[in-house]
Coordinates of C-alpha atoms in Angstrom, one line a residue:
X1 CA 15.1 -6.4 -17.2
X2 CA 13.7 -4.5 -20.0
X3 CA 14.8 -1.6 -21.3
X4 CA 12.7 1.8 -23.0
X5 CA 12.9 -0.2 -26.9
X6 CA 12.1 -3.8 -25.5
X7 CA 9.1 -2.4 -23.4
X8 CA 7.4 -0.3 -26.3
X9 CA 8.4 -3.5 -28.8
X10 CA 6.7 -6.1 -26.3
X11 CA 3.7 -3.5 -25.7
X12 CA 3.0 -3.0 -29.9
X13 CA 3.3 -6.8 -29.8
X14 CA 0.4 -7.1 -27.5
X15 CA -1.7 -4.1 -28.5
X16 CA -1.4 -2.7 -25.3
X17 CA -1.7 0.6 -24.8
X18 CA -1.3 2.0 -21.9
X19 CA -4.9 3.3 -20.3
X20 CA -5.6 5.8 -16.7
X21 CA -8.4 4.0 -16.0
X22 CA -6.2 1.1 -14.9
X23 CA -3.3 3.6 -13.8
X24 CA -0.5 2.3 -16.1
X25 CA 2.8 3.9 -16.4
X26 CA 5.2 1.1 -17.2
X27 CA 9.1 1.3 -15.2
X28 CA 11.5 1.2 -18.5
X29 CA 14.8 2.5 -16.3
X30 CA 17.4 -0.5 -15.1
X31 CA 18.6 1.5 -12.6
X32 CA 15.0 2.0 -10.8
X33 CA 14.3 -1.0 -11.1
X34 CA 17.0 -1.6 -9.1
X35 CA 16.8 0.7 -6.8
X36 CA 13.3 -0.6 -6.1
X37 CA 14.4 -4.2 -5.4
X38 CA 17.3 -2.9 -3.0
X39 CA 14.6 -0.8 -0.9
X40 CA 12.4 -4.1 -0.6
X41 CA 15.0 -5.3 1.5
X42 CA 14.2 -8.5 -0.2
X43 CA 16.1 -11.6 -0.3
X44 CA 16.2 -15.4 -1.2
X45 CA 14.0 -16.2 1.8
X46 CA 11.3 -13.9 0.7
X47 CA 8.0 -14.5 -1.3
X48 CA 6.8 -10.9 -2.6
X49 CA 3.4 -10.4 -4.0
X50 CA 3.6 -8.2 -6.5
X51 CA 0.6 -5.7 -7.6
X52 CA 0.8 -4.6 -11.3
X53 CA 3.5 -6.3 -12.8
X54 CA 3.0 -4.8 -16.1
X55 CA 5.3 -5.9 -18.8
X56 CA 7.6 -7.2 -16.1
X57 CA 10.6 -5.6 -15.4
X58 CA 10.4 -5.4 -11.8
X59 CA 9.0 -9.3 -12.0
X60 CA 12.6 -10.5 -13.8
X61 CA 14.5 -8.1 -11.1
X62 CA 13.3 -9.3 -8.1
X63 CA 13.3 -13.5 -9.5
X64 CA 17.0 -12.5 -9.6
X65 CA 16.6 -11.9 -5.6
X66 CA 13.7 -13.9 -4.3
X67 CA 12.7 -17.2 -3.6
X68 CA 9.6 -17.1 -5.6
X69 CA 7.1 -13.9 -7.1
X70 CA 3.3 -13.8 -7.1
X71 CA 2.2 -11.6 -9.4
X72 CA -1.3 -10.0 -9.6
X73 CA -2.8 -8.7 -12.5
X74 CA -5.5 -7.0 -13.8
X75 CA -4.9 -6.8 -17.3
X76 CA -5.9 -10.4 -18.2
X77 CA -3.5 -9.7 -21.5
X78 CA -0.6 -8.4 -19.4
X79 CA -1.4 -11.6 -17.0
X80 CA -1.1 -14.1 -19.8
X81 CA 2.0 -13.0 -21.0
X82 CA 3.8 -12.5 -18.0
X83 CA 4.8 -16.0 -17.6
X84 CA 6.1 -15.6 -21.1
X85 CA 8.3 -13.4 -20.7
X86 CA 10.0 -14.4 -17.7
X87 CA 10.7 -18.0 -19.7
X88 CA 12.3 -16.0 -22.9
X89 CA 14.5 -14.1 -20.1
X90 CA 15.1 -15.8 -17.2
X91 CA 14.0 -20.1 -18.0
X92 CA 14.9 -21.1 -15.2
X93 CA 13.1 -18.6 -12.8
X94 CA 9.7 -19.2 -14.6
X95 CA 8.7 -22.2 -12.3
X96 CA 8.9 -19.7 -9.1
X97 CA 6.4 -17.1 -10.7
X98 CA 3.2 -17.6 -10.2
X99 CA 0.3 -14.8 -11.7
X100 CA -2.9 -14.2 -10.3
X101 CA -5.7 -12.5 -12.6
X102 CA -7.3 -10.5 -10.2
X103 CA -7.9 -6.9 -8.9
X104 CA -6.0 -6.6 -6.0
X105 CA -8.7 -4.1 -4.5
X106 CA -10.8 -6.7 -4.4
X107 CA -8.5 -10.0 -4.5
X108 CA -9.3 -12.5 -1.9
X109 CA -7.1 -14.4 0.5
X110 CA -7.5 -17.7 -1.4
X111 CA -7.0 -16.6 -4.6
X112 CA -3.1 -15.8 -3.8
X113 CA -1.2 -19.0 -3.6
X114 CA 1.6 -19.6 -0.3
X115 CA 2.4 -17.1 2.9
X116 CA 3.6 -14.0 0.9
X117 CA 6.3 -12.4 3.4
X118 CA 6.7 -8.7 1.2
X119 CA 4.8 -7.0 -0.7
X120 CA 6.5 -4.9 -3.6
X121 CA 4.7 -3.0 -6.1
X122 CA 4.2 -0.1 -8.7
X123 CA 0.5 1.0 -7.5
X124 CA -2.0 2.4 -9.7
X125 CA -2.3 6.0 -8.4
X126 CA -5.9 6.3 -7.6
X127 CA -5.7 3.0 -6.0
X128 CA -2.7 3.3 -3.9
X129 CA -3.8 3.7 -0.7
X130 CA -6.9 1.4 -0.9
X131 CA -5.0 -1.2 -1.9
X132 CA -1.8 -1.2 0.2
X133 CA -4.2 -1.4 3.3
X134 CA -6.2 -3.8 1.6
X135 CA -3.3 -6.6 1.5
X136 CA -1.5 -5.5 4.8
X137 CA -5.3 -6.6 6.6
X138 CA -5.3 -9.5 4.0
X139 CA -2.2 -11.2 4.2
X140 CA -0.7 -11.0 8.0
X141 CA 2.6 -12.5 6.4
X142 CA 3.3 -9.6 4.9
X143 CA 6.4 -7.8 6.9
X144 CA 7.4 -5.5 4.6
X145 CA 5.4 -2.9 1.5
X146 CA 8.1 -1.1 -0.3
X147 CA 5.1 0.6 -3.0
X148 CA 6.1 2.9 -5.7
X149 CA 3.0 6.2 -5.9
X150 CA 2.3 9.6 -6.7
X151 CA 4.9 12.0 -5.0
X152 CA 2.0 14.0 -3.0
X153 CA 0.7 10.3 -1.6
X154 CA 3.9 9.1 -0.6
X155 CA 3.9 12.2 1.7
X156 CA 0.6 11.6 3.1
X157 CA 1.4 8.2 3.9
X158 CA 4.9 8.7 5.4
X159 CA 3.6 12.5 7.3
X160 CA 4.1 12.7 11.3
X161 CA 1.3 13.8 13.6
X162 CA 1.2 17.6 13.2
X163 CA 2.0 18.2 10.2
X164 CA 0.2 19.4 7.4
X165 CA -0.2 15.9 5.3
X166 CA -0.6 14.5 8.2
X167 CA -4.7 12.4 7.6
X168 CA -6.5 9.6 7.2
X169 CA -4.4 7.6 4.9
X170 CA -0.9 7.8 7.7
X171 CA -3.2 6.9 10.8
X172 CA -4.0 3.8 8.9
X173 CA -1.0 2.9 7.8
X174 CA 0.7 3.5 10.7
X175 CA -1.7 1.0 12.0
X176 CA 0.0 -2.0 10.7
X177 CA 3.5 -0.5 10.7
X178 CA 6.2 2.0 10.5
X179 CA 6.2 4.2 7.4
X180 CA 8.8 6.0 5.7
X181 CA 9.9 7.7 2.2
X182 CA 12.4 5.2 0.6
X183 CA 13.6 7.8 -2.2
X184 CA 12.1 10.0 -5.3
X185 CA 11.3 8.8 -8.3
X186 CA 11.6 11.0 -11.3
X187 CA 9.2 10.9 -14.5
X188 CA 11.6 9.9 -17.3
X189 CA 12.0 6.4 -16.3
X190 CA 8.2 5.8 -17.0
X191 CA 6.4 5.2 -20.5
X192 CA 4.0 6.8 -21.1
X193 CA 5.8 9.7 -19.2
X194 CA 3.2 10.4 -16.5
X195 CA 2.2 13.8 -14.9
X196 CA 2.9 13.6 -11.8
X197 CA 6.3 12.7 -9.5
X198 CA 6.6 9.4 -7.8
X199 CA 7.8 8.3 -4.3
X200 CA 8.8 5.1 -2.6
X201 CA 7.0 4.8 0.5
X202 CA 8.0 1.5 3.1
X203 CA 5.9 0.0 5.4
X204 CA 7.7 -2.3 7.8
X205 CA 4.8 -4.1 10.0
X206 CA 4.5 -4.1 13.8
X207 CA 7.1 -7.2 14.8
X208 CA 4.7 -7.2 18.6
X209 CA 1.5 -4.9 17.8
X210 CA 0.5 -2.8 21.2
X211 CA -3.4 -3.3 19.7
X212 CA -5.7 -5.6 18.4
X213 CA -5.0 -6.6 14.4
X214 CA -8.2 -8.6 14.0
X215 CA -10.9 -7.3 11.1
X216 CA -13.9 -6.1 14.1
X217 CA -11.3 -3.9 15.6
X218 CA -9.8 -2.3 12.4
X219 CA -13.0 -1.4 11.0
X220 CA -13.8 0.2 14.8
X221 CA -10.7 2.0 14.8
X222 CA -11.2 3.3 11.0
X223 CA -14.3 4.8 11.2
X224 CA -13.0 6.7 14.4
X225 CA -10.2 7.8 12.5
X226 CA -12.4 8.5 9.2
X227 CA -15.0 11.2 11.4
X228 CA -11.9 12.9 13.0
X229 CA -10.9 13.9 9.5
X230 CA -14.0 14.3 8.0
X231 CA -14.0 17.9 9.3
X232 CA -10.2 19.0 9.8
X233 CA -10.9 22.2 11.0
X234 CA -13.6 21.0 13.9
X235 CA -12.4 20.0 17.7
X236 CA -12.7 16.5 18.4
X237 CA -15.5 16.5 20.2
X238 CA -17.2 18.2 17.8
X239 CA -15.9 15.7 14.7
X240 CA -16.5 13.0 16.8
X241 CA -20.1 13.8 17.8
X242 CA -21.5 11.6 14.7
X243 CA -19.6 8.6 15.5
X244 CA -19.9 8.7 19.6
X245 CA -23.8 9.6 19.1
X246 CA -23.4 13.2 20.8
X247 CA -21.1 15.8 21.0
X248 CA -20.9 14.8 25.1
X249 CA -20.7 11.0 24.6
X250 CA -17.9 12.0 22.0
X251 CA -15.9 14.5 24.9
X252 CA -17.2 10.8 27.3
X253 CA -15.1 9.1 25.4
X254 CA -12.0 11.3 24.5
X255 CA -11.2 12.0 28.4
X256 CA -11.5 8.1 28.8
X257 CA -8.7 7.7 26.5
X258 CA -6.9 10.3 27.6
X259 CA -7.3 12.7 24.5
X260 CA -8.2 16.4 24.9
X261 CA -11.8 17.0 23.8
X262 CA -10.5 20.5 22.1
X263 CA -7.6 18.8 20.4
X264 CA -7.9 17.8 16.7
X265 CA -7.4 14.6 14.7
X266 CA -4.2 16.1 13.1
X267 CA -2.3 15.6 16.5
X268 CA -3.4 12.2 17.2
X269 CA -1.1 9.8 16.4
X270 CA -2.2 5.8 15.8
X271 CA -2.1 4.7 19.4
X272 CA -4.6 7.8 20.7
X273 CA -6.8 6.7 18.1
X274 CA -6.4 2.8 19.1
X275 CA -7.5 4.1 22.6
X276 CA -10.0 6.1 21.7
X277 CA -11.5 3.4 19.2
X278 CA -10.9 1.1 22.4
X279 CA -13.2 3.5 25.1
X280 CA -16.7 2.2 26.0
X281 CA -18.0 5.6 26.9
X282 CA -19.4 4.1 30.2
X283 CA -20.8 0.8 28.6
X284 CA -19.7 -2.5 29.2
X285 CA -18.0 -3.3 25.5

């Protein structure tokens, strides 16, 4: 692994220097990086897709663990050099590393090489949540996320039905999984120190999913869940009158599924919305 002086040595070597645009905050802290690899959950049978590997500290701790990393990269710098690194560090690991120079926003299915069975990554925060539901609906071998983002998003994504970070971005995950805080992560261990807190969030997918996973259905379910939050404050059937074509067709629909038409998209949780994504309001679907 490498520590605060081997990071800021390998980054002056490079001429990197850490940017926001590209959300970079680069793990320096053993410890975390330990702690990281431990809430995977990952072991010798696993092939983890990494997003944002960096300089690669958590790259060399998980080859420790893991049958093989792929790493994706956007940095084409940071990309080239990975594979570097690993061979001054770890020799003999290098040959079960493979790095893919890509956005993984916008990576595609054939650009990442084998069945990756967890994903385990350091997300850029204005990214996060597009990009963790981005490879859960990419890669269907994924089982497990254990991602690393800003303290206030690792809320949102772990928050129960009811509560008050309860939104858009837990219905979705809770799509593909069950999602929970894996532990607090405090500034220091970061460099350039950044603002904000950081949380672990897990994902752990559906073993036998109650709902359709394929891509027509997703973007059906989404865009219900995407209108019921577009107005917090509004009913249902008043949030939903956009998406159902009326405020009547929208009430149609929500007593077809079972869903009070006064209730609001805050007490839903992921299955009410799979049924209500799944009504027909009286058509034949």
């Amino acid at each position: 692994m490498l520590g605060p002086a081997e990071v800021r040595t390998l980054a002056a070597e490079l001429g990197v220097r850490p940017t926001k645009t590209l959300g970079q905050n680069f793990v320096h802290d053993a410890n975390t990086v330990r702690r990281i690899v431990t809430a995977a959950g990952v072991g010798p049978d696993d092939t983890v897709l990494e997003v944002g590997p960096g300089l690669g500290s958590l790259t060399l701790a998980l080859l420790d663990v893991v049958h093989d990393v792929v790493a994706v990269e956007i940095d084409p710098v940071l990309a080239q050099r990975l594979p570097q690194t690993v061979a001054e560090r770890a020799e003999s690991r290098v040959d079960r590393l493979a790095v893919v120079g890509a956005d993984a926003l916008r990576v595609r299915r054939d650009e990442i090489p084998g069945a990756p069975t967890a994903l385990v990554a350091n997300l850029p925060y204005n990214v996060a949540v597009p990009v963790l539901l981005h490879l859960l609906a990419l890669i269907p071998t994924l089982r497990t996320a254990l991602v690393m983002v800003q303290s206030e998003v690792a809320d949102r994504l772990a928050a129960p039905p009811g509560s008050k970070t309860y939104g858009v971005p837990s219905v979705k995950a809770a799509y593909f999984g069950d999602v929970r805080r894996a532990g607090a992560v405090g500034r220091s261990v970061f460099w350039p120190v950044p603002q904000v807190e950081s949380g672990l969030v897990r994902v752990d997918r559906h073993e036998n999913p109650q709902w359709p996973m394929d891509e027509t259905f997703r973007r059906t379910l989404f865009a219900v869940v995407d209108a019921a939050f577009a107005q917090r404050r509004k009913t249902l059937r008043a949030a939903l009158a956009g998406w159902a074509g009326s405020a009547a067709m929208a009430e149609t629909r929500l007593v077809e599924a079972g869903i009070d038409p006064s209730a609001r998209g805050e007490t839903l949780d992921a299955a009410a919305f799979v049924r209500l994504a799944q009504t027909t309001g009286g058509h034949e679907s």
